[in-house]
């Protein structure tokens, strides 16, 4: 599984360990035999966008900071782009299932295979998510942290990833996305303690909290650095402190794994929706 390492500051592994009310997550990929070539993003300063498909107009599913490493599985010919490194129609298919334009990547001149017609990594298709509810009068939402997106919802390589990963630094305040009631405060880890840094060989969400909002919406905040500062049953306002960013559980870099669930409790894989789309219909953007 080493080839599924992060393409940014966080390793981006946020799968919750199953509880009695949840099925175990589906395995995302078998990648041990897939050759990987490393390169570096070279943009001149701004983050390099990761896309769901090889096109500048495709959905953005994350980014990699200038100068950081990318893990390239193969390349595909698509739309030509003029970048800081070269002008090319090649797009690099990364180990997390996304695509970046090769115009912005410094990498070896040889050794990168052409992508096969079928995915280079066998994956389980993503389960369909339920419909996203429209905003209702009086509801008010905000972002839980001011941080960039580094991994999207149910990507090709991670179909069981029921949220988004935001690359906030350690101790960044995590704020309630909307007013509601705290319904869970949990240490979720396959071994050891949530009070120490996790790693990608563990399973679980680490220290996390869930808040239930009006309309049957639940938000989940994972990988906190220590036990959340709120308690079950506590009523919170939008923007109220829940805890602080850390890297507990299945994570090898500080970040917030953030989920949105609809249609009431409990929050499960079946009722998770894409936070990016959920926020978009409410006039907010997760970048």
GROMACS .gro file of C-alpha atoms in nm, residues 16-286:
model
  271
   16UNK     CA    1  -1.377   0.519   1.021
   17UNK     CA    2  -1.347   0.180   1.187
   18UNK     CA    3  -1.678  -0.007   1.169
   19UNK     CA    4  -1.912   0.000   1.466
   20UNK     CA    5  -2.202  -0.232   1.530
   21UNK     CA    6  -2.420  -0.014   1.308
   22UNK     CA    7  -2.173   0.000   1.018
   23UNK     CA    8  -2.032  -0.244   0.766
   24UNK     CA    9  -1.656  -0.266   0.732
   25UNK     CA   10  -1.525  -0.036   0.454
   26UNK     CA   11  -1.461  -0.187   0.113
   27UNK     CA   12  -1.097  -0.229   0.015
   28UNK     CA   13  -1.004   0.053  -0.220
   29UNK     CA   14  -0.730  -0.089  -0.437
   30UNK     CA   15  -0.464  -0.351  -0.482
   31UNK     CA   16  -0.159  -0.155  -0.580
   32UNK     CA   17   0.143  -0.352  -0.464
   33UNK     CA   18   0.248  -0.453  -0.815
   34UNK     CA   19   0.183  -0.122  -0.989
   35UNK     CA   20   0.508   0.061  -1.080
   36UNK     CA   21   0.520   0.419  -0.958
   37UNK     CA   22   0.742   0.708  -1.068
   38UNK     CA   23   0.785   1.011  -0.844
   39UNK     CA   24   0.800   1.369  -0.964
   40UNK     CA   25   0.762   1.718  -0.819
   41UNK     CA   26   0.493   1.979  -0.873
   42UNK     CA   27   0.644   2.294  -1.023
   43UNK     CA   28   0.392   2.576  -1.054
   44UNK     CA   29   0.586   2.882  -0.954
   45UNK     CA   30   0.411   2.908  -0.620
   46UNK     CA   31   0.042   2.819  -0.639
   47UNK     CA   32  -0.089   2.467  -0.564
   48UNK     CA   33  -0.127   2.228  -0.858
   49UNK     CA   34  -0.489   2.122  -0.906
   50UNK     CA   35  -0.576   1.752  -0.905
   51UNK     CA   36  -0.868   1.668  -1.136
   52UNK     CA   37  -1.115   1.382  -1.149
   53UNK     CA   38  -1.034   1.333  -1.520
   54UNK     CA   39  -0.755   1.460  -1.752
   55UNK     CA   40  -0.897   1.804  -1.836
   56UNK     CA   41  -0.856   2.157  -1.693
   57UNK     CA   42  -1.236   2.179  -1.677
   58UNK     CA   43  -1.283   1.851  -1.487
   59UNK     CA   44  -1.392   1.855  -1.123
   60UNK     CA   45  -1.117   1.958  -0.884
   61UNK     CA   46  -1.064   1.691  -0.618
   62UNK     CA   47  -0.760   1.829  -0.439
   63UNK     CA   48  -0.425   1.998  -0.485
   64UNK     CA   49  -0.056   1.944  -0.427
   65UNK     CA   50   0.167   2.224  -0.305
   66UNK     CA   51   0.441   2.366  -0.525
   67UNK     CA   52   0.758   2.159  -0.484
   68UNK     CA   53   0.586   1.861  -0.323
   69UNK     CA   54   0.609   1.502  -0.448
   70UNK     CA   55   0.355   1.337  -0.679
   71UNK     CA   56   0.332   0.960  -0.733
   72UNK     CA   57   0.270   0.889  -1.104
   73UNK     CA   58   0.120   0.555  -1.211
   74UNK     CA   59   0.093   0.628  -1.584
   75UNK     CA   60   0.025   0.900  -1.842
   76UNK     CA   61  -0.265   0.964  -2.078
   77UNK     CA   62  -0.287   1.193  -2.383
   78UNK     CA   63  -0.565   1.453  -2.350
   79UNK     CA   64  -0.604   1.832  -2.360
   80UNK     CA   65  -0.284   2.030  -2.429
   81UNK     CA   66  -0.166   2.266  -2.155
   82UNK     CA   67   0.119   2.517  -2.145
   83UNK     CA   68   0.273   2.518  -1.800
   84UNK     CA   69   0.583   2.620  -1.612
   85UNK     CA   70   0.777   2.306  -1.712
   86UNK     CA   71   0.659   2.226  -2.066
   87UNK     CA   72   0.379   2.246  -2.321
   88UNK     CA   73   0.221   1.902  -2.349
   89UNK     CA   74  -0.100   1.708  -2.395
   90UNK     CA   75   0.010   1.448  -2.138
   91UNK     CA   76  -0.167   1.412  -1.805
   92UNK     CA   77  -0.022   1.221  -1.511
   93UNK     CA   78  -0.252   0.966  -1.344
   94UNK     CA   79  -0.160   0.973  -0.974
   95UNK     CA   80  -0.166   0.699  -0.714
   96UNK     CA   81  -0.469   0.855  -0.540
   97UNK     CA   82  -0.677   0.822  -0.858
   98UNK     CA   83  -0.663   1.186  -0.969
   99UNK     CA   84  -0.497   1.353  -1.270
  100UNK     CA   85  -0.259   1.649  -1.297
  101UNK     CA   86  -0.126   1.817  -1.609
  102UNK     CA   87   0.226   1.700  -1.691
  103UNK     CA   88   0.297   2.059  -1.795
  104UNK     CA   89   0.358   2.138  -1.428
  105UNK     CA   90   0.554   1.829  -1.320
  106UNK     CA   91   0.930   1.777  -1.305
  107UNK     CA   92   0.985   1.402  -1.352
  108UNK     CA   93   1.219   1.150  -1.519
  109UNK     CA   94   1.222   1.146  -1.900
  110UNK     CA   95   1.168   0.770  -1.910
  111UNK     CA   96   0.998   0.495  -1.714
  112UNK     CA   97   0.642   0.626  -1.705
  113UNK     CA   98   0.401   0.385  -1.879
  114UNK     CA   99   0.104   0.482  -2.092
  115UNK     CA  100  -0.222   0.433  -1.904
  116UNK     CA  101  -0.409   0.119  -2.002
  117UNK     CA  102  -0.765   0.142  -2.133
  118UNK     CA  103  -0.882   0.002  -1.801
  119UNK     CA  104  -0.779   0.160  -1.469
  120UNK     CA  105  -0.421   0.083  -1.369
  121UNK     CA  106  -0.546  -0.004  -1.020
  122UNK     CA  107  -0.844  -0.238  -0.986
  123UNK     CA  108  -1.104  -0.060  -0.773
  124UNK     CA  109  -1.452  -0.118  -0.640
  125UNK     CA  110  -1.704   0.123  -0.798
  126UNK     CA  111  -1.826   0.399  -0.569
  127UNK     CA  112  -2.164   0.351  -0.409
  128UNK     CA  113  -2.424   0.612  -0.511
  129UNK     CA  114  -2.470   0.890  -0.257
  130UNK     CA  115  -2.818   1.012  -0.156
  131UNK     CA  116  -2.960   1.338  -0.287
  132UNK     CA  117  -2.824   1.655  -0.131
  133UNK     CA  118  -3.100   1.847   0.049
  134UNK     CA  119  -3.167   2.202  -0.062
  135UNK     CA  120  -3.111   2.483   0.188
  136UNK     CA  121  -3.407   2.575   0.407
  137UNK     CA  122  -3.495   2.920   0.535
  138UNK     CA  123  -3.288   3.022   0.835
  139UNK     CA  124  -3.008   2.768   0.806
  140UNK     CA  125  -2.653   2.902   0.819
  141UNK     CA  126  -2.332   2.714   0.738
  142UNK     CA  127  -1.962   2.788   0.759
  143UNK     CA  128  -1.638   2.604   0.686
  144UNK     CA  129  -1.495   2.395   0.972
  145UNK     CA  130  -1.138   2.509   0.898
  146UNK     CA  131  -0.976   2.753   0.660
  147UNK     CA  132  -0.763   2.502   0.471
  148UNK     CA  133  -0.717   2.367   0.119
  149UNK     CA  134  -0.868   2.047  -0.017
  150UNK     CA  135  -0.620   1.762  -0.060
  151UNK     CA  136  -0.846   1.460  -0.109
  152UNK     CA  137  -1.200   1.441  -0.238
  153UNK     CA  138  -1.514   1.242  -0.169
  154UNK     CA  139  -1.517   0.879  -0.295
  155UNK     CA  140  -1.244   0.915  -0.554
  156UNK     CA  141  -1.168   0.638  -0.802
  157UNK     CA  142  -0.885   0.506  -0.586
  158UNK     CA  143  -1.073   0.554  -0.258
  159UNK     CA  144  -1.441   0.473  -0.312
  160UNK     CA  145  -1.500   0.431   0.062
  161UNK     CA  146  -1.366   0.777   0.147
  162UNK     CA  147  -1.687   0.930   0.280
  163UNK     CA  148  -1.559   1.283   0.328
  164UNK     CA  149  -1.296   1.533   0.223
  165UNK     CA  150  -0.949   1.592   0.367
  166UNK     CA  151  -0.845   1.951   0.439
  167UNK     CA  152  -0.474   2.019   0.492
  168UNK     CA  153  -0.498   2.225   0.809
  169UNK     CA  154  -0.191   2.243   1.032
  170UNK     CA  155  -0.167   2.088   1.377
  171UNK     CA  156  -0.369   2.272   1.646
  172UNK     CA  157  -0.581   2.460   1.390
  173UNK     CA  158  -0.921   2.523   1.556
  174UNK     CA  159  -1.201   2.299   1.423
  175UNK     CA  160  -1.532   2.486   1.425
  176UNK     CA  161  -1.888   2.359   1.416
  177UNK     CA  162  -2.011   2.394   1.057
  178UNK     CA  163  -2.359   2.492   1.175
  179UNK     CA  164  -2.563   2.509   1.493
  180UNK     CA  165  -2.661   2.173   1.638
  181UNK     CA  166  -2.619   1.916   1.913
  182UNK     CA  167  -2.310   1.706   1.976
  183UNK     CA  168  -2.412   1.340   1.944
  184UNK     CA  169  -2.076   1.158   1.948
  185UNK     CA  170  -1.731   1.210   2.101
  186UNK     CA  171  -1.520   0.904   2.025
  187UNK     CA  172  -1.165   0.768   2.010
  188UNK     CA  173  -1.169   0.547   1.699
  189UNK     CA  174  -0.843   0.360   1.633
  190UNK     CA  175  -0.756  -0.001   1.553
  191UNK     CA  176  -0.473  -0.022   1.809
  192UNK     CA  177  -0.313   0.194   2.075
  193UNK     CA  178  -0.432   0.539   2.176
  194UNK     CA  179  -0.581   0.845   2.010
  195UNK     CA  180  -0.363   1.064   2.232
  196UNK     CA  181  -0.055   1.000   2.017
  197UNK     CA  182   0.011   1.065   1.650
  198UNK     CA  183  -0.135   0.796   1.429
  199UNK     CA  184   0.006   0.641   1.116
  200UNK     CA  185  -0.123   0.495   0.790
  201UNK     CA  186  -0.088   0.139   0.913
  202UNK     CA  187  -0.365   0.196   1.167
  203UNK     CA  188  -0.737   0.203   1.103
  204UNK     CA  189  -0.987   0.452   1.235
  205UNK     CA  190  -1.079   0.818   1.254
  206UNK     CA  191  -0.884   0.895   1.572
  207UNK     CA  192  -1.044   1.146   1.806
  208UNK     CA  193  -1.362   1.267   1.640
  209UNK     CA  194  -1.691   1.440   1.710
  210UNK     CA  195  -2.030   1.436   1.539
  211UNK     CA  196  -2.285   1.716   1.543
  212UNK     CA  197  -2.651   1.672   1.449
  213UNK     CA  198  -2.809   1.970   1.275
  214UNK     CA  199  -3.163   2.063   1.174
  215UNK     CA  200  -3.314   1.862   0.891
  216UNK     CA  201  -3.145   1.533   0.984
  217UNK     CA  202  -2.795   1.649   0.879
  218UNK     CA  203  -2.491   1.520   1.068
  219UNK     CA  204  -2.131   1.643   1.035
  220UNK     CA  205  -1.824   1.446   1.144
  221UNK     CA  206  -1.479   1.588   1.230
  222UNK     CA  207  -1.187   1.340   1.246
  223UNK     CA  208  -0.818   1.308   1.348
  224UNK     CA  209  -0.824   1.564   1.631
  225UNK     CA  210  -0.501   1.614   1.824
  226UNK     CA  211  -0.671   1.537   2.156
  227UNK     CA  212  -1.016   1.463   2.294
  228UNK     CA  213  -1.275   1.710   2.158
  229UNK     CA  214  -1.355   1.999   2.391
  230UNK     CA  215  -1.731   1.940   2.362
  231UNK     CA  216  -1.949   1.674   2.528
  232UNK     CA  217  -2.233   1.456   2.404
  233UNK     CA  218  -2.562   1.641   2.442
  234UNK     CA  219  -2.401   1.984   2.430
  235UNK     CA  220  -2.570   2.243   2.209
  236UNK     CA  221  -2.323   2.432   1.989
  237UNK     CA  222  -2.347   2.741   1.773
  238UNK     CA  223  -2.211   2.776   1.421
  239UNK     CA  224  -1.839   2.850   1.450
  240UNK     CA  225  -1.807   2.716   1.805
  241UNK     CA  226  -1.483   2.535   1.886
  242UNK     CA  227  -1.511   2.155   1.877
  243UNK     CA  228  -1.144   2.062   1.901
  244UNK     CA  229  -0.812   2.103   1.722
  245UNK     CA  230  -0.655   1.949   1.413
  246UNK     CA  231  -0.419   1.661   1.471
  247UNK     CA  232  -0.317   1.331   1.314
  248UNK     CA  233  -0.468   1.066   1.541
  249UNK     CA  234  -0.590   0.736   1.400
  250UNK     CA  235  -0.532   0.639   1.037
  251UNK     CA  236  -0.331   0.943   0.936
  252UNK     CA  237   0.036   1.029   0.896
  253UNK     CA  238   0.002   1.404   0.865
  254UNK     CA  239  -0.212   1.671   1.035
  255UNK     CA  240  -0.538   1.737   0.852
  256UNK     CA  241  -0.913   1.744   0.908
  257UNK     CA  242  -1.124   1.465   0.762
  258UNK     CA  243  -1.472   1.619   0.733
  259UNK     CA  244  -1.795   1.437   0.649
  260UNK     CA  245  -2.157   1.540   0.586
  261UNK     CA  246  -2.442   1.291   0.628
  262UNK     CA  247  -2.812   1.334   0.551
  263UNK     CA  248  -3.143   1.164   0.633
  264UNK     CA  249  -3.085   1.140   1.007
  265UNK     CA  250  -2.869   0.938   1.246
  266UNK     CA  251  -2.666   0.728   1.256
  267UNK     CA  252  -2.405   0.867   1.017
  268UNK     CA  253  -2.313   0.577   0.787
  269UNK     CA  254  -2.150   0.511   0.451
  270UNK     CA  255  -2.499   0.486   0.298
  271UNK     CA  256  -2.606   0.841   0.392
  272UNK     CA  257  -2.278   1.027   0.334
  273UNK     CA  258  -2.280   1.303   0.069
  274UNK     CA  259  -2.003   1.500  -0.097
  275UNK     CA  260  -1.925   1.800   0.129
  276UNK     CA  261  -1.810   2.001  -0.174
  277UNK     CA  262  -2.147   1.962  -0.345
  278UNK     CA  263  -2.336   2.013  -0.017
  279UNK     CA  264  -2.159   2.345   0.040
  280UNK     CA  265  -2.190   2.450  -0.323
  281UNK     CA  266  -2.571   2.455  -0.309
  282UNK     CA  267  -2.539   2.673   0.000
  283UNK     CA  268  -2.320   2.927  -0.176
  284UNK     CA  269  -1.994   2.820  -0.010
  285UNK     CA  270  -1.678   2.672  -0.159
  286UNK     CA  271  -1.434   2.415  -0.030
   0.00000   0.00000   0.00000
